[in-house]
Amino acid sequence: MLNILLFILLGLVAGILSGLIGIGGGIIIIPAFIFFFGMPQHMAQGTTLALFVPPIGILAAWEYYKHGQVDLTAAALVCLGFVFGGYVGAQFANSLSSKVLTRIFGVALLIMGLQMVLRKS
């Protein structure tokens, strides 16, 4: 039950960031699957592609799925949260100036980049 709520929360956060600053999929969801849910890189990528299937990654997601590298439950739950989070993030972004939005975007990329560079494997 906790993972269900955490997957939906991940979708909400990624959706809000996507609506707010245009990022979310690979930049938020893949690292979250790895760091918070312990998924291996391939599973994280395959599951992320599966939640973006229509129409973005259907062939790539299918290839990962054939190799057992997709968690369909996680993909569906994150997708559910992402839909609503994207709406909230877009509303918030439209209330900000371009200057503030640009700075938020830059800080988000910096934090995520540092996390990936400094992480111990």
Coordinates of C-alpha atoms in Angstrom, one line a residue, residues 1-119:
M1 CA 0.0 0.0 0.0
L2 CA 2.9 2.4 0.8
N3 CA 4.5 1.8 -2.6
I4 CA 1.1 2.6 -4.3
L5 CA 1.0 6.0 -2.5
L6 CA 4.7 6.6 -3.1
F7 CA 4.3 5.8 -6.9
I8 CA 1.3 8.2 -7.1
L9 CA 3.3 10.9 -5.2
L10 CA 6.2 10.4 -7.6
G11 CA 3.8 11.0 -10.5
L12 CA 2.4 14.1 -8.8
V13 CA 5.9 15.6 -8.2
A14 CA 7.1 14.7 -11.8
G15 CA 3.8 16.1 -13.2
I16 CA 4.1 19.3 -11.2
L17 CA 7.7 19.8 -12.3
S18 CA 6.7 18.9 -15.9
G19 CA 3.9 21.4 -15.9
L20 CA 6.0 24.0 -14.1
I21 CA 9.3 23.8 -15.9
G22 CA 8.8 21.3 -18.7
I23 CA 10.8 18.4 -17.2
G24 CA 9.8 15.2 -15.5
G25 CA 10.2 12.0 -17.3
G26 CA 13.8 11.0 -17.5
I27 CA 15.1 13.7 -15.2
I28 CA 12.8 13.1 -12.2
I29 CA 11.2 9.6 -12.6
I30 CA 14.2 7.5 -13.6
P31 CA 16.4 8.7 -10.8
A32 CA 13.5 8.4 -8.3
F33 CA 12.9 4.8 -9.3
I34 CA 16.6 4.1 -8.8
F35 CA 17.2 6.0 -5.6
F36 CA 13.9 5.6 -3.8
F37 CA 12.5 2.3 -5.1
G38 CA 15.8 0.4 -5.7
M39 CA 15.1 -0.4 -9.3
P40 CA 18.0 -1.2 -11.5
Q41 CA 18.8 1.3 -14.4
H42 CA 17.2 -0.9 -17.1
M43 CA 14.0 -1.4 -15.0
A44 CA 13.8 2.3 -14.3
Q45 CA 14.1 3.2 -17.9
G46 CA 11.7 0.5 -19.2
T47 CA 9.1 1.4 -16.6
T48 CA 9.4 5.1 -17.4
L49 CA 9.0 4.4 -21.1
A50 CA 5.9 2.3 -20.3
L51 CA 4.2 5.1 -18.5
F52 CA 4.8 7.4 -21.4
V53 CA 3.7 4.9 -24.0
P54 CA 0.9 6.7 -25.8
P55 CA 2.5 7.5 -28.2
I56 CA 6.1 8.4 -27.2
G57 CA 7.8 5.2 -26.4
I58 CA 5.6 2.3 -27.3
L59 CA 8.2 0.3 -29.3
A60 CA 11.0 1.0 -26.9
A61 CA 8.8 0.1 -23.9
W62 CA 7.7 -3.1 -25.7
E63 CA 11.3 -4.1 -26.1
Y64 CA 12.0 -3.5 -22.4
Y65 CA 8.8 -5.4 -21.5
K66 CA 9.9 -8.5 -23.6
H67 CA 13.0 -8.6 -21.5
G68 CA 11.1 -8.3 -18.2
Q69 CA 12.3 -4.8 -17.5
V70 CA 8.9 -3.0 -17.0
D71 CA 6.9 -2.8 -13.8
L72 CA 3.4 -2.1 -15.3
T73 CA 1.8 -1.4 -11.9
A74 CA 4.4 1.3 -11.1
A75 CA 4.1 2.8 -14.6
A76 CA 0.3 3.0 -14.3
L77 CA 0.3 4.6 -10.8
V78 CA 3.0 7.1 -11.6
C79 CA 1.1 8.0 -14.8
L80 CA -2.0 8.6 -12.7
G81 CA -0.2 11.0 -10.5
F82 CA 1.6 12.6 -13.4
V83 CA -1.6 13.6 -15.1
F84 CA -2.8 15.6 -12.1
G85 CA 0.6 16.9 -11.1
G86 CA 1.1 18.2 -14.7
Y87 CA -2.1 20.2 -14.4
V88 CA -1.1 21.7 -11.0
G89 CA 2.4 22.5 -12.2
A90 CA 1.2 24.2 -15.4
Q91 CA -1.2 26.4 -13.4
F92 CA 1.6 27.4 -11.0
A93 CA 4.1 28.1 -13.9
N94 CA 1.6 30.4 -15.5
S95 CA 1.5 32.5 -12.4
L96 CA 5.3 33.1 -12.3
S97 CA 7.4 35.5 -14.3
S98 CA 9.7 34.2 -17.0
K99 CA 12.7 35.2 -14.9
V100 CA 11.6 33.2 -11.9
L101 CA 10.6 30.2 -13.9
T102 CA 14.0 30.2 -15.7
R103 CA 15.8 30.2 -12.3
I104 CA 13.6 27.4 -10.9
F105 CA 14.4 25.3 -14.0
G106 CA 18.2 26.0 -13.7
V107 CA 18.2 25.1 -10.0
A108 CA 16.3 21.9 -10.6
L109 CA 18.8 20.8 -13.3
L110 CA 21.8 21.7 -11.1
I111 CA 20.5 19.7 -8.1
M112 CA 19.7 16.6 -10.2
G113 CA 23.0 16.8 -12.1
L114 CA 25.0 17.0 -8.8
Q115 CA 23.0 14.2 -7.3
M116 CA 23.9 11.9 -10.3
V117 CA 27.6 13.0 -10.4
L118 CA 28.2 12.7 -6.6
R119 CA 26.2 9.5 -6.0

